[in-house]
Amino acid sequence: MPVLSPHLLSNHRELRLAHLALGFISMGYVWQEGQHAPAQSLPKALAWPYWLVSRRLGLPPILTYADCVLANWKLKDPRGKMEVGNVDVIFSFPGAESCRGFFIVSLLVEMAASSGITGALQVMHAMKVSDLIGIQKGLISVTQSLKKMRENFTLMHNHVEPDTFHGTVRTFVSGWRDNPAIPRGLLYEGVSNEPIFLSGGSAAQSSAIQCFDTLLGVQHDNESGAFLTRMRDYMPPAHRQLIETLSVCPSLREFILSSSSTDLRQAYNSCVSALVDLRNYHLSAVAKYIIVPGGYARSMGCPLRGVDTALNSIGTSGTKHMVFLKSVRDTTQKALIS
């Protein structure tokens, strides 16, 4: 395969599509033999153009959540609605309908967050002028958005098989940082003489969820907070900038604590509760799609080819998923105002 030059890519959409394509090819190359025998290096024909495209986008040279979820879709009927039956992926991995369903349902969860992002900005603008009604309306928008995200999340059960997700799909979205299957990182030929360590795509890279955390003043503990901050490096720069801008704005939680408005406090608590519910649902999904099939694989005496036993206790981004998810759920709960 020739070493392609990305210099003819002239706009953001072309660069994002190139990053998406190179990401899927690279993941397929690294994990084609399953998690028991991953590649230790990425050939220059992939590594060099991937590195150049990534530098121009401000993204790392690995398949991110922003790639496989936010950029990996097309409408079957351009005039139709944004719903499961009318959306298809651009690229996919082995796993057939379960792989397609995982990416599309994740996309619909993110789509439901869009009105919440608008609501968050409405809250911040209203705070500047102490517009209590504006703050309340913005918080109601965020709450409705979080509830719609959870509702869309339930579609996962109709479109993704637990065994296929656990045994096949997860492998192909796994990274090479804190991953026992590839502990020494990945060598990018023609880019670096030393292996590079990068996390795989995960929901921890969702810009929307981190925006809501920041808006509501959710303070995650040191380890979980540091991990979520590191995941911002895997977000598009504009998304990362929005989160950082929200983080330096006056504290919404402190504003509400200093206010005598019970309506405002109730609107805030409803918003936090909706985020807790979403995180609880995420925990139940992890149990169904990772913990249960992982336990079954162990009981059957695996590993077999393609069965993802190394990732039974850690997520695709390298965290101990249940510990991490319970931690962020609990800290979200603590944000409630009594």
mmCIF file of C-alpha atoms in Angstrom:
data_model
loop_
_atom_site.group_PDB
_atom_site.id
_atom_site.type_symbol
_atom_site.label_atom_id
_atom_site.label_comp_id
_atom_site.label_asym_id
_atom_site.label_seq_id
_atom_site.Cartn_x
_atom_site.Cartn_y
_atom_site.Cartn_z
ATOM 1 C CA MET A 1 0.000 0.000 0.000
ATOM 2 C CA PRO A 2 1.490 3.388 -0.941
ATOM 3 C CA VAL A 3 2.087 6.085 1.667
ATOM 4 C CA LEU A 4 -0.709 8.514 0.869
ATOM 5 C CA SER A 5 -0.364 12.255 1.362
ATOM 6 C CA PRO A 6 -3.287 14.133 2.955
ATOM 7 C CA HIS A 7 -2.221 17.527 1.564
ATOM 8 C CA LEU A 8 -5.112 17.592 -0.943
ATOM 9 C CA LEU A 9 -7.689 17.356 1.849
ATOM 10 C CA SER A 10 -8.910 20.934 1.960
ATOM 11 C CA ASN A 11 -11.700 21.201 4.526
ATOM 12 C CA HIS A 12 -12.865 19.966 7.904
ATOM 13 C CA ARG A 13 -15.359 17.412 6.560
ATOM 14 C CA GLU A 14 -12.746 15.799 4.322
ATOM 15 C CA LEU A 15 -10.261 15.623 7.194
ATOM 16 C CA ARG A 16 -12.850 14.103 9.547
ATOM 17 C CA LEU A 17 -13.758 11.487 6.948
ATOM 18 C CA ALA A 18 -10.063 10.675 6.432
ATOM 19 C CA HIS A 19 -9.541 10.368 10.207
ATOM 20 C CA LEU A 20 -12.561 8.063 10.398
ATOM 21 C CA ALA A 21 -11.385 5.865 7.512
ATOM 22 C CA LEU A 22 -7.794 5.626 8.759
ATOM 23 C CA GLY A 23 -9.106 4.880 12.250
ATOM 24 C CA PHE A 24 -11.210 1.939 11.136
ATOM 25 C CA ILE A 25 -8.418 0.539 8.942
ATOM 26 C CA SER A 26 -5.886 0.913 11.761
ATOM 27 C CA MET A 27 -8.117 -0.740 14.359
ATOM 28 C CA GLY A 28 -8.861 -3.557 11.935
ATOM 29 C CA TYR A 29 -5.135 -4.035 11.331
ATOM 30 C CA VAL A 30 -4.144 -4.032 15.007
ATOM 31 C CA TRP A 31 -6.948 -6.333 16.214
ATOM 32 C CA GLN A 32 -7.487 -8.589 13.174
ATOM 33 C CA GLU A 33 -6.204 -11.655 15.079
ATOM 34 C CA GLY A 34 -8.281 -10.857 18.164
ATOM 35 C CA GLN A 35 -7.089 -9.643 21.553
ATOM 36 C CA HIS A 36 -4.743 -12.619 22.042
ATOM 37 C CA ALA A 37 -2.368 -11.587 19.223
ATOM 38 C CA PRO A 38 -2.599 -7.848 18.426
ATOM 39 C CA ALA A 39 -0.138 -6.142 16.084
ATOM 40 C CA GLN A 40 2.717 -4.370 17.846
ATOM 41 C CA SER A 41 3.253 -1.716 15.172
ATOM 42 C CA LEU A 42 1.258 0.240 12.607
ATOM 43 C CA PRO A 43 2.803 0.251 9.090
ATOM 44 C CA LYS A 44 4.022 3.593 7.781
ATOM 45 C CA ALA A 45 1.419 3.501 4.998
ATOM 46 C CA LEU A 46 -1.216 3.923 7.736
ATOM 47 C CA ALA A 47 0.731 5.595 10.529
ATOM 48 C CA TRP A 48 2.180 8.567 8.639
ATOM 49 C CA PRO A 49 -0.986 9.931 6.920
ATOM 50 C CA TYR A 50 -2.962 9.171 10.096
ATOM 51 C CA TRP A 51 -0.508 11.233 12.127
ATOM 52 C CA LEU A 52 -0.639 14.156 9.680
ATOM 53 C CA VAL A 53 -4.455 14.210 9.493
ATOM 54 C CA SER A 54 -4.670 13.967 13.291
ATOM 55 C CA ARG A 55 -2.334 16.930 13.765
ATOM 56 C CA ARG A 56 -4.472 19.092 11.471
ATOM 57 C CA LEU A 57 -7.643 18.160 13.358
ATOM 58 C CA GLY A 58 -6.215 18.363 16.875
ATOM 59 C CA LEU A 59 -7.207 14.742 17.492
ATOM 60 C CA PRO A 60 -5.042 11.747 18.476
ATOM 61 C CA PRO A 61 -4.190 9.108 15.829
ATOM 62 C CA ILE A 62 -6.643 6.488 17.098
ATOM 63 C CA LEU A 63 -10.339 5.825 16.513
ATOM 64 C CA THR A 64 -12.175 8.089 18.964
ATOM 65 C CA TYR A 65 -15.794 8.309 20.109
ATOM 66 C CA ALA A 66 -16.070 11.455 17.986
ATOM 67 C CA ASP A 67 -15.067 9.328 14.965
ATOM 68 C CA CYS A 68 -17.033 6.093 15.272
ATOM 69 C CA VAL A 69 -20.184 7.724 16.719
ATOM 70 C CA LEU A 70 -20.380 11.412 15.785
ATOM 71 C CA ALA A 71 -18.852 11.212 12.283
ATOM 72 C CA ASN A 72 -19.730 7.659 11.199
ATOM 73 C CA TRP A 73 -23.266 7.965 9.859
ATOM 74 C CA LYS A 74 -25.394 8.781 6.828
ATOM 75 C CA LEU A 75 -29.129 9.027 6.211
ATOM 76 C CA LYS A 76 -30.609 6.364 3.922
ATOM 77 C CA ASP A 77 -33.316 8.826 2.902
ATOM 78 C CA PRO A 78 -31.908 12.391 3.162
ATOM 79 C CA ARG A 79 -35.464 13.697 3.583
ATOM 80 C CA GLY A 80 -36.321 11.223 6.330
ATOM 81 C CA LYS A 81 -36.054 11.425 10.106
ATOM 82 C CA MET A 82 -33.001 10.815 12.250
ATOM 83 C CA GLU A 83 -34.069 7.401 13.572
ATOM 84 C CA VAL A 84 -32.644 3.890 13.713
ATOM 85 C CA GLY A 85 -34.367 2.678 10.543
ATOM 86 C CA ASN A 86 -33.174 5.621 8.446
ATOM 87 C CA VAL A 87 -29.554 5.826 9.628
ATOM 88 C CA ASP A 88 -26.644 3.684 8.493
ATOM 89 C CA VAL A 89 -22.961 3.657 9.367
ATOM 90 C CA ILE A 90 -20.227 4.599 6.892
ATOM 91 C CA PHE A 91 -17.708 2.073 8.243
ATOM 92 C CA SER A 92 -18.216 -0.991 10.392
ATOM 93 C CA PHE A 93 -16.300 -3.825 12.090
ATOM 94 C CA PRO A 94 -17.122 -7.532 12.298
ATOM 95 C CA GLY A 95 -20.247 -7.951 14.378
ATOM 96 C CA ALA A 96 -22.870 -7.292 11.698
ATOM 97 C CA GLU A 97 -26.079 -5.727 13.057
ATOM 98 C CA SER A 98 -24.721 -5.528 16.613
ATOM 99 C CA CYS A 99 -21.806 -3.362 15.507
ATOM 100 C CA ARG A 100 -24.022 -1.152 13.379
ATOM 101 C CA GLY A 101 -26.609 -0.939 16.168
ATOM 102 C CA PHE A 102 -24.022 -0.001 18.786
ATOM 103 C CA PHE A 103 -22.730 2.952 16.767
ATOM 104 C CA ILE A 104 -26.167 4.151 15.633
ATOM 105 C CA VAL A 105 -27.832 3.955 19.054
ATOM 106 C CA SER A 106 -24.846 5.791 20.564
ATOM 107 C CA LEU A 107 -25.303 8.453 17.875
ATOM 108 C CA LEU A 108 -29.002 8.851 18.742
ATOM 109 C CA VAL A 109 -28.097 9.248 22.416
ATOM 110 C CA GLU A 110 -25.702 12.052 21.435
ATOM 111 C CA MET A 111 -28.294 13.615 19.125
ATOM 112 C CA ALA A 112 -30.714 13.808 22.057
ATOM 113 C CA ALA A 113 -28.069 15.793 23.956
ATOM 114 C CA SER A 114 -28.071 18.657 21.429
ATOM 115 C CA SER A 115 -31.068 20.477 22.908
ATOM 116 C CA GLY A 116 -29.461 20.088 26.336
ATOM 117 C CA ILE A 117 -26.294 21.820 25.153
ATOM 118 C CA THR A 118 -28.462 24.716 23.939
ATOM 119 C CA GLY A 119 -30.186 24.703 27.334
ATOM 120 C CA ALA A 120 -26.827 24.800 29.136
ATOM 121 C CA LEU A 121 -25.807 27.889 27.170
ATOM 122 C CA GLN A 122 -29.195 29.474 27.948
ATOM 123 C CA VAL A 123 -28.529 28.875 31.664
ATOM 124 C CA MET A 124 -25.100 30.508 31.510
ATOM 125 C CA HIS A 125 -26.390 33.560 29.630
ATOM 126 C CA ALA A 126 -29.319 33.944 32.054
ATOM 127 C CA MET A 127 -26.959 33.747 35.041
ATOM 128 C CA LYS A 128 -25.055 36.797 33.783
ATOM 129 C CA VAL A 129 -28.146 38.957 34.249
ATOM 130 C CA SER A 130 -29.640 37.015 37.207
ATOM 131 C CA ASP A 131 -32.614 35.968 35.068
ATOM 132 C CA LEU A 132 -34.119 33.284 37.320
ATOM 133 C CA ILE A 133 -36.854 32.347 34.826
ATOM 134 C CA GLY A 134 -34.260 31.973 32.048
ATOM 135 C CA ILE A 135 -32.094 29.743 34.251
ATOM 136 C CA GLN A 136 -35.087 27.599 35.135
ATOM 137 C CA LYS A 137 -36.136 27.228 31.490
ATOM 138 C CA GLY A 138 -32.606 26.279 30.496
ATOM 139 C CA LEU A 139 -32.409 23.651 33.246
ATOM 140 C CA ILE A 140 -35.745 22.196 32.152
ATOM 141 C CA SER A 141 -34.324 21.859 28.609
ATOM 142 C CA VAL A 142 -31.270 20.040 29.956
ATOM 143 C CA THR A 143 -33.451 17.708 32.046
ATOM 144 C CA GLN A 144 -35.675 16.854 29.079
ATOM 145 C CA SER A 145 -32.578 16.237 26.988
ATOM 146 C CA LEU A 146 -31.074 13.849 29.577
ATOM 147 C CA LYS A 147 -34.356 11.934 29.780
ATOM 148 C CA LYS A 148 -34.433 11.604 25.979
ATOM 149 C CA MET A 149 -30.826 10.370 26.033
ATOM 150 C CA ARG A 150 -31.791 7.635 28.471
ATOM 151 C CA GLU A 151 -34.843 6.751 26.383
ATOM 152 C CA ASN A 152 -32.713 6.405 23.246
ATOM 153 C CA PHE A 153 -30.152 4.362 25.186
ATOM 154 C CA THR A 154 -32.814 1.662 25.715
ATOM 155 C CA LEU A 155 -32.769 1.017 21.944
ATOM 156 C CA MET A 156 -29.439 -0.752 22.498
ATOM 157 C CA HIS A 157 -31.334 -3.837 23.713
ATOM 158 C CA ASN A 158 -33.168 -4.150 20.385
ATOM 159 C CA HIS A 159 -30.107 -3.807 18.160
ATOM 160 C CA VAL A 160 -27.048 -5.178 19.985
ATOM 161 C CA GLU A 161 -26.447 -8.791 21.073
ATOM 162 C CA PRO A 162 -24.420 -9.015 24.323
ATOM 163 C CA ASP A 163 -22.216 -11.932 23.214
ATOM 164 C CA THR A 164 -21.378 -10.287 19.887
ATOM 165 C CA PHE A 165 -20.615 -6.957 21.508
ATOM 166 C CA HIS A 166 -18.466 -8.501 24.224
ATOM 167 C CA GLY A 167 -16.653 -11.037 22.057
ATOM 168 C CA THR A 168 -16.152 -9.033 18.862
ATOM 169 C CA VAL A 169 -17.087 -5.347 18.762
ATOM 170 C CA ARG A 170 -15.281 -4.298 21.978
ATOM 171 C CA THR A 171 -11.999 -5.687 20.744
ATOM 172 C CA PHE A 172 -11.992 -3.483 17.661
ATOM 173 C CA VAL A 173 -12.605 -0.248 19.586
ATOM 174 C CA SER A 174 -9.959 -0.987 22.236
ATOM 175 C CA GLY A 175 -6.844 1.125 22.561
ATOM 176 C CA TRP A 176 -3.227 0.592 23.538
ATOM 177 C CA ARG A 177 -3.010 2.311 26.896
ATOM 178 C CA ASP A 178 -3.653 0.446 30.165
ATOM 179 C CA ASN A 179 -4.683 -2.549 28.088
ATOM 180 C CA PRO A 180 -3.246 -5.933 29.193
ATOM 181 C CA ALA A 181 -3.616 -7.265 25.644
ATOM 182 C CA ILE A 182 -1.103 -4.710 24.321
ATOM 183 C CA PRO A 183 0.790 -3.479 27.403
ATOM 184 C CA ARG A 184 3.752 -1.873 25.628
ATOM 185 C CA GLY A 185 1.754 0.464 23.420
ATOM 186 C CA LEU A 186 1.832 0.631 19.628
ATOM 187 C CA LEU A 187 4.750 1.657 17.424
ATOM 188 C CA TYR A 188 3.738 4.105 14.670
ATOM 189 C CA GLU A 189 6.270 3.401 11.912
ATOM 190 C CA GLY A 190 7.735 6.536 10.354
ATOM 191 C CA VAL A 191 6.338 8.681 13.184
ATOM 192 C CA SER A 192 8.180 7.706 16.355
ATOM 193 C CA ASN A 193 10.922 5.324 17.415
ATOM 194 C CA GLU A 194 9.083 4.672 20.685
ATOM 195 C CA PRO A 195 5.645 3.067 21.146
ATOM 196 C CA ILE A 196 2.702 5.428 21.625
ATOM 197 C CA PHE A 197 0.043 4.847 24.301
ATOM 198 C CA LEU A 198 -3.530 5.884 23.422
ATOM 199 C CA SER A 199 -6.924 4.995 24.893
ATOM 200 C CA GLY A 200 -9.692 3.435 22.826
ATOM 201 C CA GLY A 201 -13.007 5.114 22.148
ATOM 202 C CA SER A 202 -15.515 5.162 24.996
ATOM 203 C CA ALA A 203 -18.516 7.106 26.300
ATOM 204 C CA ALA A 204 -16.104 8.859 28.671
ATOM 205 C CA GLN A 205 -15.115 10.839 25.561
ATOM 206 C CA SER A 206 -18.663 12.180 25.172
ATOM 207 C CA SER A 207 -18.415 15.974 25.056
ATOM 208 C CA ALA A 208 -22.097 16.329 25.938
ATOM 209 C CA ILE A 209 -21.922 14.433 29.234
ATOM 210 C CA GLN A 210 -18.867 16.393 30.338
ATOM 211 C CA CYS A 211 -20.681 19.645 29.451
ATOM 212 C CA PHE A 212 -23.569 18.663 31.712
ATOM 213 C CA ASP A 213 -21.192 17.687 34.535
ATOM 214 C CA THR A 214 -19.457 21.044 34.245
ATOM 215 C CA LEU A 215 -22.718 23.006 34.105
ATOM 216 C CA LEU A 216 -24.106 21.302 37.208
ATOM 217 C CA GLY A 217 -20.871 21.584 39.169
ATOM 218 C CA VAL A 218 -20.450 17.819 39.603
ATOM 219 C CA GLN A 219 -17.077 17.307 41.308
ATOM 220 C CA HIS A 220 -15.662 13.873 40.514
ATOM 221 C CA ASP A 221 -13.039 12.359 42.797
ATOM 222 C CA ASN A 222 -9.329 12.633 41.988
ATOM 223 C CA GLU A 223 -8.869 9.440 39.960
ATOM 224 C CA SER A 224 -12.146 9.595 38.021
ATOM 225 C CA GLY A 225 -11.843 13.349 37.548
ATOM 226 C CA ALA A 226 -8.298 13.070 36.222
ATOM 227 C CA PHE A 227 -9.372 10.338 33.806
ATOM 228 C CA LEU A 228 -12.308 12.388 32.482
ATOM 229 C CA THR A 229 -10.029 15.399 32.029
ATOM 230 C CA ARG A 230 -7.593 13.238 30.044
ATOM 231 C CA MET A 231 -10.475 12.019 27.857
ATOM 232 C CA ARG A 232 -10.948 15.603 26.656
ATOM 233 C CA ASP A 233 -7.774 15.125 24.604
ATOM 234 C CA TYR A 234 -9.817 12.717 22.464
ATOM 235 C CA MET A 235 -12.554 15.269 21.717
ATOM 236 C CA PRO A 236 -12.636 17.707 18.794
ATOM 237 C CA PRO A 237 -10.915 20.944 19.933
ATOM 238 C CA ALA A 238 -14.119 23.019 19.675
ATOM 239 C CA HIS A 239 -15.931 20.578 21.988
ATOM 240 C CA ARG A 240 -13.039 20.634 24.429
ATOM 241 C CA GLN A 241 -13.053 24.431 24.364
ATOM 242 C CA LEU A 242 -16.764 24.596 25.209
ATOM 243 C CA ILE A 243 -16.259 22.410 28.299
ATOM 244 C CA GLU A 244 -13.291 24.513 29.404
ATOM 245 C CA THR A 245 -15.283 27.721 28.860
ATOM 246 C CA LEU A 246 -18.148 26.399 30.975
ATOM 247 C CA SER A 247 -15.686 25.387 33.698
ATOM 248 C CA VAL A 248 -14.449 28.968 34.193
ATOM 249 C CA CYS A 249 -17.939 30.521 34.236
ATOM 250 C CA PRO A 250 -19.527 31.448 37.585
ATOM 251 C CA SER A 251 -20.810 28.369 39.438
ATOM 252 C CA LEU A 252 -24.458 27.564 38.763
ATOM 253 C CA ARG A 253 -24.648 25.431 41.910
ATOM 254 C CA GLU A 254 -23.312 28.245 44.099
ATOM 255 C CA PHE A 255 -25.753 30.674 42.458
ATOM 256 C CA ILE A 256 -28.684 28.392 43.309
ATOM 257 C CA LEU A 257 -27.442 27.809 46.867
ATOM 258 C CA SER A 258 -27.403 31.558 47.399
ATOM 259 C CA SER A 259 -30.880 31.977 45.896
ATOM 260 C CA SER A 260 -34.112 31.701 47.871
ATOM 261 C CA SER A 261 -36.020 30.325 44.863
ATOM 262 C CA THR A 262 -37.401 26.852 45.562
ATOM 263 C CA ASP A 263 -38.457 26.528 41.895
ATOM 264 C CA LEU A 264 -34.865 27.055 40.810
ATOM 265 C CA ARG A 265 -33.579 24.518 43.329
ATOM 266 C CA GLN A 266 -36.168 22.002 42.180
ATOM 267 C CA ALA A 267 -35.257 22.538 38.510
ATOM 268 C CA TYR A 268 -31.562 22.018 39.354
ATOM 269 C CA ASN A 269 -32.220 18.865 41.377
ATOM 270 C CA SER A 270 -34.419 17.435 38.609
ATOM 271 C CA CYS A 271 -31.539 17.960 36.202
ATOM 272 C CA VAL A 272 -29.018 16.246 38.499
ATOM 273 C CA SER A 273 -31.444 13.357 39.096
ATOM 274 C CA ALA A 274 -31.870 12.858 35.350
ATOM 275 C CA LEU A 275 -28.082 12.639 34.985
ATOM 276 C CA VAL A 276 -27.944 10.116 37.853
ATOM 277 C CA ASP A 277 -30.656 8.045 36.107
ATOM 278 C CA LEU A 278 -28.675 8.072 32.870
ATOM 279 C CA ARG A 279 -25.546 6.901 34.680
ATOM 280 C CA ASN A 280 -27.497 4.181 36.495
ATOM 281 C CA TYR A 281 -28.782 2.953 33.155
ATOM 282 C CA HIS A 282 -25.240 2.944 31.789
ATOM 283 C CA LEU A 283 -24.223 0.734 34.720
ATOM 284 C CA SER A 284 -27.001 -1.756 33.956
ATOM 285 C CA ALA A 285 -25.973 -1.815 30.286
ATOM 286 C CA VAL A 286 -22.350 -2.550 31.220
ATOM 287 C CA ALA A 287 -23.550 -5.425 33.401
ATOM 288 C CA LYS A 288 -25.591 -6.876 30.530
ATOM 289 C CA TYR A 289 -23.079 -6.383 27.729
ATOM 290 C CA ILE A 290 -19.752 -6.907 29.514
ATOM 291 C CA ILE A 291 -19.983 -8.412 33.009
ATOM 292 C CA VAL A 292 -22.490 -11.217 32.294
ATOM 293 C CA PRO A 293 -21.017 -12.429 28.961
ATOM 294 C CA GLY A 294 -17.509 -12.053 30.418
ATOM 295 C CA GLY A 295 -18.418 -14.272 33.354
ATOM 296 C CA TYR A 296 -19.968 -16.811 31.007
ATOM 297 C CA ALA A 297 -16.819 -16.866 28.853
ATOM 298 C CA ARG A 298 -14.672 -17.563 31.915
ATOM 299 C CA SER A 299 -16.987 -20.310 33.135
ATOM 300 C CA MET A 300 -16.747 -22.006 29.735
ATOM 301 C CA GLY A 301 -12.967 -22.200 29.966
ATOM 302 C CA CYS A 302 -12.148 -19.486 27.431
ATOM 303 C CA PRO A 303 -10.089 -17.879 25.955
ATOM 304 C CA LEU A 304 -11.095 -18.966 22.499
ATOM 305 C CA ARG A 305 -10.183 -17.069 19.361
ATOM 306 C CA GLY A 306 -11.982 -13.723 19.366
ATOM 307 C CA VAL A 307 -13.328 -13.961 22.912
ATOM 308 C CA ASP A 308 -12.366 -10.790 24.696
ATOM 309 C CA THR A 309 -11.212 -12.092 28.072
ATOM 310 C CA ALA A 310 -8.480 -9.498 28.670
ATOM 311 C CA LEU A 311 -11.132 -6.774 28.636
ATOM 312 C CA ASN A 312 -13.552 -8.404 31.085
ATOM 313 C CA SER A 313 -12.672 -6.051 33.938
ATOM 314 C CA ILE A 314 -11.524 -2.937 32.066
ATOM 315 C CA GLY A 315 -13.196 -0.660 29.567
ATOM 316 C CA THR A 316 -12.042 0.077 26.027
ATOM 317 C CA SER A 317 -10.354 3.237 27.305
ATOM 318 C CA GLY A 318 -8.434 1.352 30.008
ATOM 319 C CA THR A 319 -10.472 2.003 33.182
ATOM 320 C CA LYS A 320 -12.012 -0.532 35.539
ATOM 321 C CA HIS A 321 -15.436 0.178 34.157
ATOM 322 C CA MET A 322 -17.745 -0.741 37.059
ATOM 323 C CA VAL A 323 -15.572 1.042 39.630
ATOM 324 C CA PHE A 324 -15.373 4.126 37.427
ATOM 325 C CA LEU A 325 -19.077 4.228 36.537
ATOM 326 C CA LYS A 326 -20.187 3.769 40.146
ATOM 327 C CA SER A 327 -17.778 6.505 41.205
ATOM 328 C CA VAL A 328 -19.109 9.082 38.718
ATOM 329 C CA ARG A 329 -22.710 8.069 39.497
ATOM 330 C CA ASP A 330 -22.131 8.577 43.230
ATOM 331 C CA THR A 331 -20.427 11.951 42.821
ATOM 332 C CA THR A 332 -23.287 13.082 40.591
ATOM 333 C CA GLN A 333 -25.748 12.090 43.329
ATOM 334 C CA LYS A 334 -23.783 14.188 45.836
ATOM 335 C CA ALA A 335 -24.441 17.303 43.747
ATOM 336 C CA LEU A 336 -28.129 17.247 44.768
ATOM 337 C CA ILE A 337 -29.106 20.194 46.973
ATOM 338 C CA SER A 338 -31.101 19.204 50.037
#
